Structures are given as structure tokens and as C-alpha cells.
Amino acid sequence: MNVLVLNCGSSSIKYQLLSMDAQPVILAKGIVEKIGLPCGNFTYKAEGRDKIAIEQPIADHSIGMDLILKTLVDPKLGVLRSLNEINAVGHCVAHGGEYFPESVKIDKEAKAKIKALGEIAPLHNPANLKGIETMEQLLPSVPQVAVFDTSFHQTLPKKAYIYGIPYEYYEKYGVRKYGFHGTSHKFVAEKACNLLGWDIRDKKIITCHLGNGASITAIDKGKSVDTSMGFTPVAGLVMGTRAGDLDLGALIYIAQKEKLDLNEINTLVNKKSGVQGISGVSSDFRELTTAWENGNERAQLALDVFAYHVKQYIGAYAAILNGVDLVIFTGGIGENDFYIREAVCENMEFLGIKLDKKINAVTRGADVTLSTPDAAIKVMTITTDEELVIAMETVRLSH
Ligand code: AMP
């Protein structure tokens, strides 16, 4: 069975075509970028072949999808004989609100709810829905499944998701903590337990998904009980360009001083903040590390602030969970950046965290135990694979 996995943003479409027979295999993958701009971008990498990149204007999502499908069946470049060989399509959908504690096969009702949730996720859900509707037109007889970034966190207890603001805003507008990256947090926790031969139902786990967007989740007996992102993905950790937790009074003060309107505040906290804002150098941790190695103090400060916040959340979630068996690092930074992992885990012996610094220093993009054998808490890097989860959910629900 072949599954096309799509992640549609407002101006991009990430795609992967996977064969899900026996062992999953990625047949082709790539990205369409800068949709609607004069200089569109299309990349395509088929299994065992070189990546190709084409620059051409891509007016809208439907043209972008059409380009992906045509390339997949192209006699020279393609990996399929015809589009009939695509058996199902899985969509990554950002916000499932309180409607979707699980993935769902797309029907009229599901689309209406995804559309309604565009109110609280205006940057993501409309683009996700556009992807679904475009695929319905291009592949009308193929089942489609939506996998939500929020679903895994629907098990949070109410005391963890209610904000300290008038309750009517929860009742009227659904303003509460939802959390994101759920697919990844669930996947790495289950994968680690499988590798360790553990039953997740006995375990207390803290998963640190540290990428451009970053979040931490407390998992008790396989269920998410708290997570650092909130109503939107701007909450929690300091991220690449997102502010994370912030004194709201400080934001009001800055807005008054700089005479910012709501759109500008939105841009400030989502696009100009985080390690980019602190360092003035970059949102990318590789570039920050290079700048730090070259003596840039603000790059070092940005890295220190990031690691400090991760450590704070680990401490908080150890308290919430009443103990921890396993801490997992994943995402581009979590899987690769040994400096950040070391800085996070430094001086945590009291809790039971003790890294083998030599193993940590050489671990990149692999499933590895980083803690010393005598440590009370296991620390691991686990590679995440959100597309694989979406493909597996799509297989499960599309029959
Ligand atoms: P993601 O959003 O999960 O793709 O993660 C992107 C982040 O991971 C960026 O800040 C990258 O700089 C960082 N990253 C990726 N590879 C490495 C690496 N080898 N060392 C340090 N950071 C990395």
C-alpha cells in the first residue's frame, strides 16, 4: 500500500510517498516552497536517486500538488506507473481542538470542524484544509486521513490546560492549553519503550522535542499529562524565532513604547524573538554554535537561555510526574546538538540524571542511551519521524 503524506503550510507543501508494505520505505519526498511568489521552488528526491530542484513560479496549492503528482508518475523521474498506485493520503493537521482526540478519516463533518478550528489556528488549519480539498479534487476516489498535532495532548487534566483568565474565554472561544508536536512526543516515547523492552503503562517519561519549534511533554503511563506549548505554538520554551513563556506585562509595555499594533506584536513574538531575537545572529543552532565558537557572546547567551528553559521544564515535569524514568531528546537540536544536551543535563545529579559525556559528544541522529549505567533516570536520543506516524495512522484508518 502506498501512502502520500502531506504537510501543507500557507506557502509550502512538504510531501513524502511511502510504501507501507512490510517495512515502510520512502519512495520519494520533497517540498514545494514559495507558493504564490514570483520565484517558486520544487524539490524532489526519489529513493536511490539524486535530488532535483526546480525553480518556477507556483501560483497556488493546487498547481503545487499537481506538480508533485505529475513528477511521481513521470516516465523518467517518477516512482509510480500511474496515480492509481496512490492508495491513501495522510495529512498533518496542526489543530484538532477538543474535537479530535484521535486521527480521523476525512469526511464532510471532519472538514467542517477543521475549518472551524481555523479561527484559533489561522496560520495552519486553513492551509491544511486547502491541501485536503485540493487532493479531493485531484484524487477523488482515494481515502484521506487527518493526523492532528494536538490529539496526543487531549488527555491533559483540566487543571493543566485552564489558564488563569476569566473562565468565560474558555467557554466562549475555547481558549485553553492544547499543546502541539503530539505525533512526535507519542512516537518517540513509544519507540524508546520498545527499544528498552519497557511497558509504557508503568513509566514516567519526559520528551523534549527540540527543533525550530520546541516543546516538552510529561507522559504518565503513556498519556500526555502536561506540555509546554499552549493555545498556540508560541508558548513554552524559547524557540528559533518564537518567544516562549513571557511576562504579559512586559509585552504590553513594549507594545506601548514601540506603538505596536496586534499584527506587529504577533510578528514580534512569533518571528523576531527566540534565540534569533536574543542573539541577533540566527535562529539556526548550527549557526549559533559557530558564532559562539568565534566568540559571539550573545550567541552563547541565546544557547544558554535555551538550555536553561529546557532544564526548568524538566524540573517542573519531574514534580508533576512525581518522578521520572526516562528523558528523551528528539528533533533537529535534541538529536544532534550535544552541547545543548550537556548543558541541560548538567548539575541534575540530585534528580538522577547523569550523562556519559563521551557518548553524548558523538551522538547525532540516532537512538542512543546517553546516561551512565548507574544513573537513576535514563536519558536517550530518539529520532523522530512524524511522516511515518502519519502514514501508519493513514493505513490504519483508510480501510
Ligand atoms: P527541526 O525543526 O527539528 O528540523 O530542527 C531544526 C534545528 O535543528 C535547527 O536549529 C538546526 O540548526 C538544528 N540542527 C540540525 N542539525 C544540527 C546539528 N548537527 N547540530 C546542531 N544543531 C542542529
Coordinates of C-alpha atoms and ligand atoms in Angstrom, one line a residue:
M1 CA 0.0 0.0 0.0
N2 CA 1.4 3.4 -1.0
V3 CA 0.6 6.5 1.2
L4 CA 1.2 10.1 0.2
V5 CA 1.9 12.2 3.3
L6 CA 1.3 15.9 3.0
N7 CA 2.1 18.8 5.3
C8 CA 0.6 22.0 3.8
G9 CA 1.7 25.3 5.1
S10 CA 0.4 28.7 3.9
S11 CA 3.1 28.9 1.2
S12 CA 4.6 25.4 1.1
I13 CA 3.8 21.7 0.7
K14 CA 6.1 19.1 2.3
Y15 CA 5.4 15.6 0.9
Q16 CA 6.6 12.0 1.2
L17 CA 5.4 9.0 -0.7
L18 CA 5.8 5.8 1.4
S19 CA 5.4 2.2 0.6
M20 CA 3.8 0.7 3.7
D21 CA 4.0 -3.0 2.7
A22 CA 6.1 -4.9 5.2
Q23 CA 8.9 -2.5 6.2
P24 CA 8.0 1.2 5.4
V25 CA 10.1 2.6 2.6
I26 CA 10.2 6.3 1.4
L27 CA 9.8 6.1 -2.3
A28 CA 10.1 9.9 -2.9
K29 CA 10.0 13.1 -0.9
G30 CA 10.5 16.8 -1.3
I31 CA 8.9 20.2 -0.8
V32 CA 7.1 22.9 -2.8
E33 CA 8.0 26.3 -1.5
K34 CA 7.2 30.0 -2.1
I35 CA 3.8 29.2 -3.4
G36 CA 2.2 32.4 -4.8
L37 CA 5.6 34.2 -5.1
P38 CA 7.3 35.0 -8.4
C39 CA 10.1 32.5 -7.6
G40 CA 8.6 29.2 -6.6
N41 CA 10.8 26.2 -5.6
F42 CA 10.2 22.5 -6.1
T43 CA 12.5 19.7 -4.8
Y44 CA 12.1 16.0 -5.4
K45 CA 14.2 13.1 -4.2
A46 CA 13.3 9.6 -5.3
E47 CA 14.8 6.6 -3.5
G48 CA 18.3 5.8 -4.6
R49 CA 18.5 8.8 -7.0
D50 CA 19.9 12.3 -6.8
K51 CA 17.7 15.1 -5.5
I52 CA 16.4 17.5 -8.1
A53 CA 15.5 21.2 -7.6
I54 CA 13.4 23.2 -10.0
E55 CA 12.7 26.9 -9.7
Q56 CA 9.5 28.1 -11.3
P57 CA 6.5 30.2 -10.2
I58 CA 3.9 28.1 -8.5
A59 CA 0.7 30.1 -8.3
D60 CA -1.3 28.2 -5.8
H61 CA -1.5 24.9 -3.8
S62 CA -3.4 23.1 -6.5
I63 CA -0.6 23.8 -9.0
G64 CA 1.9 22.7 -6.4
M65 CA 0.1 19.4 -5.8
D66 CA -0.3 18.8 -9.4
L67 CA 3.4 19.2 -9.9
I68 CA 4.1 16.7 -7.1
L69 CA 1.7 14.1 -8.6
K70 CA 2.9 14.6 -12.2
T71 CA 6.5 14.1 -11.0
L72 CA 5.6 11.0 -9.1
V73 CA 4.3 9.4 -12.3
D74 CA 6.8 11.0 -14.7
P75 CA 8.2 8.3 -17.0
K76 CA 11.8 9.4 -16.3
L77 CA 11.7 10.8 -12.8
G78 CA 8.7 9.1 -11.3
V79 CA 8.4 6.1 -8.9
L80 CA 4.8 5.1 -9.9
R81 CA 3.3 3.9 -13.1
S82 CA 0.1 5.7 -12.5
L83 CA -1.7 7.7 -9.8
N84 CA -3.9 4.7 -9.2
E85 CA -0.9 3.4 -7.2
I86 CA -1.5 6.0 -4.5
N87 CA -3.8 4.2 -2.1
A88 CA -4.4 6.8 0.5
V89 CA -3.3 10.3 1.5
G90 CA -2.4 11.3 5.1
H91 CA -2.4 15.0 6.1
C92 CA -0.6 16.6 9.0
V93 CA -3.2 19.0 10.5
A94 CA -2.0 21.4 13.1
H95 CA -5.1 22.0 15.3
G96 CA -7.7 19.4 16.2
G97 CA -9.0 21.4 19.2
E98 CA -11.3 19.5 21.5
Y99 CA -12.9 17.8 18.5
F100 CA -10.2 15.4 17.6
P101 CA -8.6 13.3 20.4
E102 CA -7.7 10.8 17.6
S103 CA -6.8 10.9 13.9
V104 CA -9.8 10.8 11.6
K105 CA -10.7 9.6 8.1
I106 CA -11.8 12.8 6.2
D107 CA -15.4 13.3 5.6
K108 CA -17.7 16.4 5.3
E109 CA -18.0 16.7 9.1
A110 CA -14.3 16.5 9.7
K111 CA -13.6 19.2 7.1
A112 CA -16.2 21.5 8.7
K113 CA -14.5 21.1 12.1
I114 CA -11.0 21.6 10.7
K115 CA -12.4 24.7 9.0
A116 CA -14.0 26.0 12.3
L117 CA -10.6 25.5 14.1
G118 CA -9.1 27.9 11.5
E119 CA -10.4 30.6 13.9
I120 CA -7.9 29.5 16.6
A121 CA -5.1 28.3 14.2
P122 CA -5.3 30.8 11.4
L123 CA -1.7 30.2 10.2
H124 CA -2.1 26.5 9.8
N125 CA -5.6 25.0 9.6
P126 CA -6.8 26.9 6.5
A127 CA -3.6 25.7 4.6
N128 CA -4.1 22.1 5.9
L129 CA -7.7 22.2 4.7
K130 CA -6.7 23.6 1.3
G131 CA -4.4 20.6 1.0
I132 CA -7.2 18.2 1.8
E133 CA -9.7 19.9 -0.6
T134 CA -7.1 20.0 -3.4
M135 CA -6.3 16.3 -3.0
E136 CA -10.1 15.5 -3.1
Q137 CA -10.2 17.2 -6.5
L138 CA -7.0 15.6 -7.9
L139 CA -7.5 12.1 -6.4
P140 CA -11.3 11.9 -5.8
S141 CA -11.6 8.2 -5.1
V142 CA -8.6 8.0 -2.7
P143 CA -9.3 8.0 1.1
Q144 CA -7.7 10.8 3.1
V145 CA -6.8 10.9 6.8
A146 CA -6.0 13.8 9.1
V147 CA -3.5 13.4 11.9
F148 CA -3.5 16.2 14.4
D149 CA -0.6 17.8 16.2
T150 CA -2.8 18.3 19.2
S151 CA -4.5 14.9 19.6
F152 CA -2.0 13.3 22.0
H153 CA -2.4 16.1 24.5
Q154 CA -6.2 15.7 24.8
T155 CA -5.5 13.6 27.9
L156 CA -4.2 16.7 29.8
P157 CA -6.2 17.1 33.1
K158 CA -8.3 20.3 33.2
K159 CA -6.0 21.8 35.9
A160 CA -3.2 21.6 33.4
Y161 CA -5.0 23.2 30.5
I162 CA -7.1 26.0 32.0
Y163 CA -5.4 29.4 32.0
G164 CA -5.7 32.0 34.8
I165 CA -8.0 34.3 32.9
P166 CA -11.8 34.6 33.1
Y167 CA -13.3 31.2 32.5
E168 CA -15.8 32.6 30.0
Y169 CA -13.0 32.8 27.4
Y170 CA -12.6 29.1 27.6
E171 CA -16.3 28.6 27.3
K172 CA -16.9 31.2 24.6
Y173 CA -13.7 30.8 22.5
G174 CA -12.0 27.6 23.6
V175 CA -9.0 29.5 24.9
R176 CA -7.0 26.8 26.8
K177 CA -3.7 25.0 26.5
Y178 CA -3.9 22.5 23.6
G179 CA -0.2 21.6 23.0
F180 CA 1.4 20.6 19.8
H181 CA 4.1 18.2 18.3
G182 CA 1.9 15.4 19.8
T183 CA 2.7 13.0 17.0
S184 CA 6.4 13.3 17.7
H185 CA 6.1 13.1 21.6
K186 CA 4.0 10.0 21.4
F187 CA 6.1 8.3 18.7
V188 CA 9.5 8.8 20.5
A189 CA 8.1 7.7 23.9
E190 CA 6.7 4.5 22.4
K191 CA 9.8 3.9 20.3
A192 CA 12.1 4.3 23.3
C193 CA 10.0 1.9 25.4
N194 CA 10.0 -0.7 22.5
L195 CA 13.8 -0.4 22.3
L196 CA 14.2 -0.8 26.1
G197 CA 11.6 -3.6 26.4
W198 CA 9.6 -1.4 28.8
D199 CA 5.8 -1.3 29.2
I200 CA 5.0 2.4 28.7
R201 CA 2.0 1.9 31.0
D202 CA 4.4 1.6 34.0
K203 CA 6.6 4.6 33.1
K204 CA 7.0 8.3 33.6
I205 CA 8.7 9.9 30.7
I206 CA 9.7 13.5 29.7
T207 CA 10.0 14.0 26.0
C208 CA 12.0 17.1 24.7
H209 CA 11.2 17.8 21.1
L210 CA 13.8 20.4 20.3
G211 CA 13.7 21.8 16.8
N212 CA 12.9 25.1 15.2
G213 CA 9.7 24.8 17.2
A214 CA 10.3 23.2 20.5
S215 CA 8.1 21.7 23.2
I216 CA 8.4 19.4 26.2
T217 CA 5.8 16.9 27.4
A218 CA 5.2 15.0 30.6
I219 CA 3.9 11.5 29.8
D220 CA 2.5 9.3 32.6
K221 CA 1.6 5.7 31.8
G222 CA 1.6 6.5 28.0
K223 CA -0.6 9.6 28.4
S224 CA 0.3 13.2 28.0
V225 CA -0.4 15.0 31.3
D226 CA 1.3 18.3 30.6
T227 CA 3.1 20.0 27.7
S228 CA 4.9 23.3 27.2
M229 CA 3.1 24.7 24.2
G230 CA -0.3 26.2 24.7
F231 CA -3.3 27.7 22.9
T232 CA -0.8 28.4 20.2
P233 CA 2.8 27.1 19.5
V234 CA 4.3 30.3 20.7
A235 CA 4.2 29.3 24.4
G236 CA 6.7 27.3 26.5
L237 CA 10.4 27.2 25.6
V238 CA 12.3 29.9 23.9
M239 CA 12.5 28.7 20.3
G240 CA 14.2 29.5 17.0
T241 CA 12.1 32.7 16.4
R242 CA 9.3 32.3 18.9
A243 CA 9.4 33.9 22.3
G244 CA 8.1 31.1 24.5
D245 CA 6.8 32.0 28.0
L246 CA 6.8 35.7 28.6
D247 CA 5.6 38.2 31.2
L248 CA 2.4 39.5 29.5
G249 CA 3.1 42.8 31.3
A250 CA 6.4 43.1 29.5
L251 CA 4.7 42.6 26.2
I252 CA 2.1 45.3 26.9
Y253 CA 4.9 47.7 28.0
I254 CA 6.9 47.1 24.7
A255 CA 3.8 47.5 22.6
Q256 CA 3.1 50.8 24.3
K257 CA 6.6 52.1 24.0
E258 CA 7.0 51.0 20.3
K259 CA 3.4 51.8 19.4
L260 CA 2.9 48.2 18.0
D261 CA -0.4 47.1 16.7
L262 CA -1.7 43.5 17.1
N263 CA -0.2 42.3 13.8
E264 CA 3.2 43.7 14.8
I265 CA 3.0 42.1 18.2
N266 CA 2.2 38.8 16.5
T267 CA 5.2 39.1 14.3
L268 CA 7.4 40.2 17.2
V269 CA 6.6 37.1 19.4
N270 CA 6.5 34.6 16.5
K271 CA 9.1 35.7 14.0
K272 CA 11.6 38.1 15.7
S273 CA 12.1 36.5 19.1
G274 CA 13.6 33.3 20.5
V275 CA 17.3 32.6 20.0
Q276 CA 17.2 34.8 16.9
G277 CA 16.0 37.7 18.9
I278 CA 18.4 37.2 21.8
S279 CA 21.5 36.6 19.6
G280 CA 20.8 38.9 16.6
V281 CA 22.7 36.2 14.7
S282 CA 20.4 33.4 13.6
S283 CA 17.5 31.0 14.6
D284 CA 19.6 28.1 13.4
F285 CA 21.6 26.3 16.2
R286 CA 24.4 25.3 13.9
E287 CA 25.0 29.0 13.0
L288 CA 24.6 30.0 16.7
T289 CA 27.2 27.4 17.7
T290 CA 29.7 28.6 15.0
A291 CA 29.1 32.2 16.2
W292 CA 29.7 31.2 19.8
E293 CA 32.9 29.3 18.9
N294 CA 34.0 32.6 17.2
G295 CA 33.5 34.4 20.5
N296 CA 30.0 35.9 19.9
E297 CA 28.7 36.4 23.5
R298 CA 25.0 36.9 22.5
A299 CA 25.1 33.7 20.6
Q300 CA 26.4 32.0 23.7
L301 CA 23.7 33.7 25.8
A302 CA 21.0 32.5 23.4
L303 CA 22.2 28.9 23.7
D304 CA 22.4 29.2 27.5
V305 CA 18.9 30.7 27.8
F306 CA 17.5 27.9 25.6
A307 CA 19.2 25.1 27.6
Y308 CA 18.1 26.8 30.9
H309 CA 14.5 26.8 29.9
V310 CA 14.6 23.1 28.9
K311 CA 16.2 22.3 32.3
Q312 CA 13.4 24.3 34.0
Y313 CA 10.7 22.3 32.3
I314 CA 12.4 19.0 33.1
G315 CA 12.4 20.0 36.8
A316 CA 8.8 21.1 36.6
Y317 CA 7.6 18.0 34.9
A318 CA 9.6 15.7 37.3
A319 CA 7.5 17.4 40.0
I320 CA 4.2 16.9 38.1
L321 CA 5.0 13.2 37.4
N322 CA 6.3 12.6 40.9
G323 CA 9.5 11.0 39.5
V324 CA 10.9 10.3 36.1
D325 CA 12.1 7.0 34.4
L326 CA 13.3 8.4 31.1
V327 CA 14.1 11.7 29.5
I328 CA 14.2 11.8 25.7
F329 CA 15.8 14.3 23.4
T330 CA 14.5 14.5 19.8
G331 CA 14.0 17.0 16.9
G332 CA 16.9 18.6 15.0
I333 CA 18.5 20.1 18.1
G334 CA 17.7 17.3 20.5
E335 CA 19.0 14.6 18.2
N336 CA 22.2 16.5 17.1
D337 CA 23.3 19.2 19.4
F338 CA 25.4 17.6 22.1
Y339 CA 26.3 21.0 23.7
I340 CA 22.6 21.7 24.4
R341 CA 22.1 18.2 25.8
E342 CA 25.1 18.5 28.0
A343 CA 24.1 22.0 29.2
V344 CA 20.5 20.8 30.0
C345 CA 21.7 17.8 32.0
E346 CA 24.5 19.5 33.9
N347 CA 24.0 19.6 37.7
M348 CA 21.0 17.3 37.6
E349 CA 22.6 14.5 39.6
F350 CA 20.3 15.2 42.5
L351 CA 17.4 14.2 40.3
G352 CA 19.2 11.1 39.0
I353 CA 20.3 12.5 35.6
K354 CA 23.9 11.7 34.8
L355 CA 25.2 11.9 31.2
D356 CA 28.1 9.9 29.8
K357 CA 29.7 12.9 28.2
K358 CA 31.8 10.9 25.8
I359 CA 28.8 9.1 24.3
N360 CA 26.8 12.3 24.3
A361 CA 29.6 14.1 22.4
V362 CA 29.5 11.7 19.5
T363 CA 25.7 11.0 19.3
R364 CA 23.9 12.5 16.3
G365 CA 20.6 11.4 14.7
A366 CA 20.5 8.0 16.3
D367 CA 18.6 6.1 19.0
V368 CA 21.2 6.0 21.8
T369 CA 21.3 5.8 25.6
L370 CA 23.3 8.8 26.9
S371 CA 23.0 8.3 30.6
T372 CA 25.6 6.4 32.7
P373 CA 24.7 2.8 33.7
D374 CA 24.4 3.9 37.4
A375 CA 22.0 6.9 36.7
A376 CA 18.5 6.6 38.2
I377 CA 17.0 8.3 35.2
K378 CA 17.7 7.0 31.7
V379 CA 18.4 9.7 29.1
M380 CA 18.2 8.9 25.4
T381 CA 18.2 10.5 22.0
I382 CA 15.5 9.1 19.8
T383 CA 15.0 10.0 16.2
T384 CA 11.5 11.2 15.4
D385 CA 9.6 10.5 12.2
E386 CA 6.3 12.4 12.1
E387 CA 5.7 11.4 8.4
L388 CA 5.9 7.7 9.3
V389 CA 3.4 8.1 12.1
I390 CA 1.0 9.9 9.7
A391 CA 1.5 7.1 7.2
M392 CA 0.8 4.4 9.8
E393 CA -2.3 6.2 11.0
T394 CA -3.4 6.6 7.4
V395 CA -3.0 2.9 6.8
R396 CA -5.0 2.1 10.0
L397 CA -7.9 4.4 9.2
S398 CA -8.2 4.3 5.4
H399 CA -9.6 0.7 5.1
Ligands
AMP1 P1 13.9 20.7 13.2 O1 12.9 21.9 13.2 O2 13.6 19.6 14.0 O3 14.3 20.4 11.7 O4 15.3 21.3 13.8 C1 16.0 22.4 13.2 C2 17.1 22.8 14.2 O5 17.9 21.7 14.4 C3 17.9 24.0 13.7 O6 18.1 25.0 14.7 C4 19.2 23.3 13.3 O7 20.3 24.2 13.4 C5 19.3 22.2 14.4 N1 20.2 21.2 13.9 C6 20.1 20.3 12.9 N2 21.3 19.6 12.8 C7 22.1 20.0 13.8 C8 23.4 19.7 14.2 N3 24.1 18.7 13.6 N4 23.9 20.3 15.2 C9 23.3 21.3 15.9 N5 22.0 21.6 15.6 C10 21.4 21.0 14.5

